[in-house]
Amino acid sequence: MSDWMQRIIESKRAMRREFAALPFGEKAKIVERLRDAALRIAANRPPRPANPVGIARAGVGPQE
Amino acid sequence: MKATLQVINQMVADKVIADYAIGGAVGAIYYLEPFLTQDIDVFLAFSTTPGGLIADPAPIYDYLRARGWQSEREYIRIEGWLVQFLPTEKPLYAEALAHALGGDMDGVPVRVFSAEHLMAIALDTGRIKDHLRLVQFLEAGVADRVKLDDILRRHGLVDKWTRFTEKYLTP
């Protein structure tokens, strides 16, 4: 692994540690924002196509 | 979530439940970085009878519905959060409840499973997301390995732990 990649991974670990060290109340507020965003995305997501990859083999993938 | 915990604490004060502890994703978030979850798992020893513990959640749901909180599938929505009340039937869960730690959320008391018990439960449950959570716990370095090893040994999880480490932690 390159030094560059190693630094990125270390940076991400450090950021996760910082988030983990937040008070529980602060973390709960972040979780609530994540949850609300996920619900908004789900509410606005276009319907899934019935057969997104055009495969209709028996027992494989979405069936009509 | 703070308001939800206040309702749960009031249930303890009103003697609807004897004791509780948060497990699952929210329990893990107590120790780890926050991540998306939709519900709060509340573990408890259900109402007692002279014969011992029984798994009867009816008084809990009656109490909450009487205060306006609505059931949704196996959950009940309290102050915006889907809450699931779960029995501590397995010895591992009963021990996790007995050894839960007291914390607080902005001044509201909360009881949470220990990191070591959350890890053991994740290993025991064994879904992919549980294994990923275990990796998060290990990377965060929040668990006492001596305590974890003791829990794994006493609850027959050493083989599962060996398979987990071979699969996820062996380069």
Short mmCIF file of C-alpha atoms in Angstrom, two decimals:
data_model
loop_
_atom_site.label_atom_id
_atom_site.label_comp_id
_atom_site.label_asym_id
_atom_site.label_seq_id
_atom_site.Cartn_x
_atom_site.Cartn_y
_atom_site.Cartn_z
CA MET A 1 0.00 0.00 0.00
CA SER A 2 1.34 3.43 -0.93
CA ASP A 3 2.16 6.04 1.70
CA TRP A 4 -0.55 8.21 0.22
CA MET A 5 -3.20 5.53 0.70
CA GLN A 6 -1.88 4.76 4.17
CA ARG A 7 -2.22 8.43 5.14
CA ILE A 8 -5.81 8.51 3.85
CA ILE A 9 -6.73 5.43 5.86
CA GLU A 10 -5.10 6.85 8.98
CA SER A 11 -6.92 10.14 8.45
CA LYS A 12 -10.26 8.33 8.20
CA ARG A 13 -9.49 6.36 11.37
CA ALA A 14 -8.63 9.57 13.19
CA MET A 15 -11.89 11.16 12.06
CA ARG A 16 -13.87 8.12 13.25
CA ARG A 17 -12.11 8.32 16.61
CA GLU A 18 -13.07 12.01 16.88
CA PHE A 19 -16.71 11.21 16.15
CA ALA A 20 -16.63 8.29 18.59
CA ALA A 21 -15.30 10.58 21.31
CA LEU A 22 -18.26 12.97 21.05
CA PRO A 23 -20.74 13.00 23.94
CA PHE A 24 -23.59 10.51 23.48
CA GLY A 25 -26.09 13.35 23.12
CA GLU A 26 -24.11 14.87 20.24
CA LYS A 27 -23.86 11.49 18.54
CA ALA A 28 -27.61 10.95 18.95
CA LYS A 29 -28.29 14.27 17.20
CA ILE A 30 -26.08 13.17 14.28
CA VAL A 31 -27.93 9.84 14.10
CA GLU A 32 -31.24 11.71 14.03
CA ARG A 33 -30.03 13.87 11.15
CA LEU A 34 -28.85 10.74 9.29
CA ARG A 35 -32.19 9.05 9.89
CA ASP A 36 -34.19 12.08 8.73
CA ALA A 37 -32.06 12.38 5.59
CA ALA A 38 -32.51 8.67 4.84
CA LEU A 39 -36.27 9.00 5.22
CA ARG A 40 -36.35 12.03 2.89
CA ILE A 41 -34.29 10.17 0.29
CA ALA A 42 -36.53 7.11 0.57
CA ALA A 43 -39.64 9.26 0.17
CA ASN A 44 -38.30 10.86 -3.02
CA ARG A 45 -36.70 7.82 -4.62
CA PRO A 46 -38.18 6.93 -8.01
CA PRO A 47 -39.85 3.52 -8.18
CA ARG A 48 -37.54 0.66 -8.97
CA PRO A 49 -37.87 -0.81 -12.44
CA ALA A 50 -39.54 -4.20 -12.41
CA ASN A 51 -36.54 -5.79 -14.09
CA PRO A 52 -33.55 -3.48 -13.75
CA VAL A 53 -31.00 -5.67 -15.50
CA GLY A 54 -33.23 -7.32 -18.06
CA ILE A 55 -32.65 -10.81 -16.74
CA ALA A 56 -35.63 -13.07 -16.31
CA ARG A 57 -34.10 -16.47 -15.77
CA ALA A 58 -36.16 -18.67 -13.52
CA GLY A 59 -35.19 -18.13 -9.90
CA VAL A 60 -32.65 -15.41 -10.68
CA GLY A 61 -33.24 -11.73 -10.18
CA PRO A 62 -36.56 -9.94 -9.99
CA GLN A 63 -39.46 -11.87 -11.43
CA GLU A 64 -42.37 -10.35 -13.32
CA MET B 1 -33.70 10.38 21.33
CA LYS B 2 -33.29 12.19 24.63
CA ALA B 3 -37.08 12.53 24.97
CA THR B 4 -37.46 8.83 24.13
CA LEU B 5 -35.06 7.91 26.91
CA GLN B 6 -36.97 10.13 29.33
CA VAL B 7 -40.13 8.14 28.55
CA ILE B 8 -38.28 4.86 29.12
CA ASN B 9 -36.84 6.14 32.40
CA GLN B 10 -40.36 7.15 33.45
CA MET B 11 -41.43 3.55 32.78
CA VAL B 12 -38.83 2.45 35.33
CA ALA B 13 -40.04 5.10 37.80
CA ASP B 14 -43.62 3.93 37.28
CA LYS B 15 -42.47 0.32 37.84
CA VAL B 16 -43.68 -0.82 34.42
CA ILE B 17 -40.23 -2.22 33.83
CA ALA B 18 -37.70 -3.14 36.46
CA ASP B 19 -34.53 -2.42 34.57
CA TYR B 20 -33.43 -1.91 31.02
CA ALA B 21 -30.37 -1.42 28.87
CA ILE B 22 -29.87 -0.16 25.36
CA GLY B 23 -28.28 -2.60 22.95
CA GLY B 24 -28.15 -2.93 19.18
CA ALA B 25 -27.01 -0.08 16.97
CA VAL B 26 -27.74 2.71 19.46
CA GLY B 27 -25.85 0.79 22.13
CA ALA B 28 -22.91 0.52 19.75
CA ILE B 29 -23.09 4.23 18.93
CA TYR B 30 -22.54 4.95 22.61
CA TYR B 31 -18.98 3.68 22.04
CA LEU B 32 -18.44 4.19 18.30
CA GLU B 33 -18.85 6.87 15.66
CA PRO B 34 -22.49 7.61 14.84
CA PHE B 35 -24.07 5.70 11.95
CA LEU B 36 -27.52 5.34 10.48
CA THR B 37 -30.09 3.36 12.39
CA GLN B 38 -33.87 3.50 12.44
CA ASP B 39 -34.68 2.05 15.85
CA ILE B 40 -33.69 1.70 19.47
CA ASP B 41 -33.37 -1.77 20.96
CA VAL B 42 -34.34 -1.77 24.63
CA PHE B 43 -33.50 -5.00 26.42
CA LEU B 44 -35.25 -5.84 29.65
CA ALA B 45 -36.36 -8.56 31.95
CA PHE B 46 -40.10 -8.63 31.32
CA SER B 47 -42.66 -8.48 34.10
CA THR B 48 -42.14 -10.90 36.92
CA THR B 49 -44.53 -13.45 38.29
CA PRO B 50 -44.17 -15.67 41.36
CA GLY B 51 -42.93 -18.38 39.03
CA GLY B 52 -40.17 -16.25 37.63
CA LEU B 53 -39.69 -14.15 34.56
CA ILE B 54 -42.18 -14.34 31.75
CA ALA B 55 -41.94 -12.81 28.36
CA ASP B 56 -45.07 -10.70 28.46
CA PRO B 57 -44.71 -7.31 26.86
CA ALA B 58 -48.44 -6.52 27.14
CA PRO B 59 -48.18 -4.22 30.20
CA ILE B 60 -45.45 -2.25 28.47
CA TYR B 61 -47.49 -1.69 25.34
CA ASP B 62 -50.65 -0.98 27.35
CA TYR B 63 -48.78 1.67 29.36
CA LEU B 64 -47.33 3.34 26.28
CA ARG B 65 -50.52 3.21 24.21
CA ALA B 66 -52.42 4.76 27.12
CA ARG B 67 -50.02 7.71 26.82
CA GLY B 68 -50.60 8.09 23.12
CA TRP B 69 -47.63 6.23 21.66
CA GLN B 70 -48.56 4.11 18.68
CA SER B 71 -47.51 0.58 17.76
CA GLU B 72 -45.92 0.07 14.36
CA ARG B 73 -45.36 -3.60 13.53
CA GLU B 74 -43.15 -4.98 16.30
CA TYR B 75 -42.14 -1.46 17.38
CA ILE B 76 -43.72 1.33 19.29
CA ARG B 77 -42.96 4.88 18.23
CA ILE B 78 -41.93 7.07 21.16
CA GLU B 79 -41.04 10.70 20.58
CA GLY B 80 -40.27 9.99 16.93
CA TRP B 81 -38.12 6.91 17.50
CA LEU B 82 -39.14 3.35 16.75
CA VAL B 83 -38.46 1.43 19.94
CA GLN B 84 -38.37 -2.33 20.23
CA PHE B 85 -38.57 -3.95 23.65
CA LEU B 86 -36.68 -7.21 23.67
CA PRO B 87 -36.45 -9.94 26.28
CA THR B 88 -33.15 -11.04 27.74
CA GLU B 89 -33.93 -14.71 27.32
CA LYS B 90 -30.47 -16.00 26.53
CA PRO B 91 -27.95 -16.03 29.38
CA LEU B 92 -25.65 -13.76 27.36
CA TYR B 93 -28.33 -11.09 27.17
CA ALA B 94 -29.31 -11.49 30.82
CA GLU B 95 -25.68 -11.03 31.81
CA ALA B 96 -25.40 -8.00 29.51
CA LEU B 97 -28.41 -6.46 31.25
CA ALA B 98 -27.02 -7.23 34.71
CA HIS B 99 -23.67 -5.64 33.80
CA ALA B 100 -25.04 -2.68 31.85
CA LEU B 101 -23.28 0.61 32.40
CA GLY B 102 -24.88 3.83 33.49
CA GLY B 103 -24.31 6.82 31.27
CA ASP B 104 -26.12 9.95 30.34
CA MET B 105 -27.45 11.81 27.35
CA ASP B 106 -27.48 15.54 27.97
CA GLY B 107 -28.31 14.93 31.61
CA VAL B 108 -30.80 12.11 31.06
CA PRO B 109 -29.65 8.84 32.64
CA VAL B 110 -29.30 5.91 30.29
CA ARG B 111 -28.19 2.32 30.74
CA VAL B 112 -26.20 0.72 27.95
CA PHE B 113 -24.72 -2.74 27.43
CA SER B 114 -20.97 -2.82 27.91
CA ALA B 115 -18.84 -2.72 24.78
CA GLU B 116 -17.68 -6.28 25.48
CA HIS B 117 -21.24 -7.60 25.75
CA LEU B 118 -22.30 -5.74 22.60
CA MET B 119 -19.38 -7.38 20.79
CA ALA B 120 -20.26 -10.84 22.10
CA ILE B 121 -23.90 -10.35 21.08
CA ALA B 122 -22.86 -9.16 17.62
CA LEU B 123 -20.69 -12.24 17.25
CA ASP B 124 -23.49 -14.48 18.45
CA THR B 125 -26.03 -12.85 16.10
CA GLY B 126 -23.59 -13.23 13.26
CA ARG B 127 -25.11 -11.25 10.39
CA ILE B 128 -22.76 -9.42 8.05
CA LYS B 129 -23.66 -6.09 9.65
CA ASP B 130 -22.89 -7.54 13.09
CA HIS B 131 -19.46 -8.63 11.89
CA LEU B 132 -18.80 -5.18 10.44
CA ARG B 133 -19.78 -3.68 13.77
CA LEU B 134 -17.36 -6.01 15.51
CA VAL B 135 -14.59 -4.75 13.24
CA GLN B 136 -15.59 -1.19 14.15
CA PHE B 137 -15.33 -2.05 17.85
CA LEU B 138 -11.90 -3.59 17.36
CA GLU B 139 -10.62 -0.63 15.36
CA ALA B 140 -11.96 1.78 17.95
CA GLY B 141 -10.12 -0.08 20.69
CA VAL B 142 -12.90 0.51 23.21
CA ALA B 143 -13.18 -3.03 24.52
CA ASP B 144 -11.26 -4.75 27.28
CA ARG B 145 -9.91 -7.90 25.62
CA VAL B 146 -9.61 -9.79 28.90
CA LYS B 147 -13.30 -9.13 29.67
CA LEU B 148 -14.31 -9.96 26.10
CA ASP B 149 -12.37 -13.22 26.10
CA ASP B 150 -13.97 -14.19 29.40
CA ILE B 151 -17.48 -13.52 28.02
CA LEU B 152 -16.73 -15.44 24.81
CA ARG B 153 -15.42 -18.42 26.79
CA ARG B 154 -18.31 -18.53 29.26
CA HIS B 155 -20.96 -18.29 26.55
CA GLY B 156 -19.48 -20.82 24.15
CA LEU B 157 -18.48 -18.27 21.52
CA VAL B 158 -14.77 -19.04 21.17
CA ASP B 159 -15.18 -21.08 17.98
CA LYS B 160 -17.29 -18.33 16.41
CA TRP B 161 -14.65 -15.80 17.42
CA THR B 162 -11.93 -17.90 15.81
CA ARG B 163 -13.91 -18.12 12.57
CA PHE B 164 -14.60 -14.38 12.68
CA THR B 165 -10.94 -13.51 13.14
CA GLU B 166 -9.91 -15.89 10.35
CA LYS B 167 -12.44 -14.33 8.00
CA TYR B 168 -12.07 -10.64 8.82
CA LEU B 169 -8.82 -10.06 10.64
CA THR B 170 -6.38 -12.35 8.87
CA PRO B 171 -4.51 -10.51 6.09
#
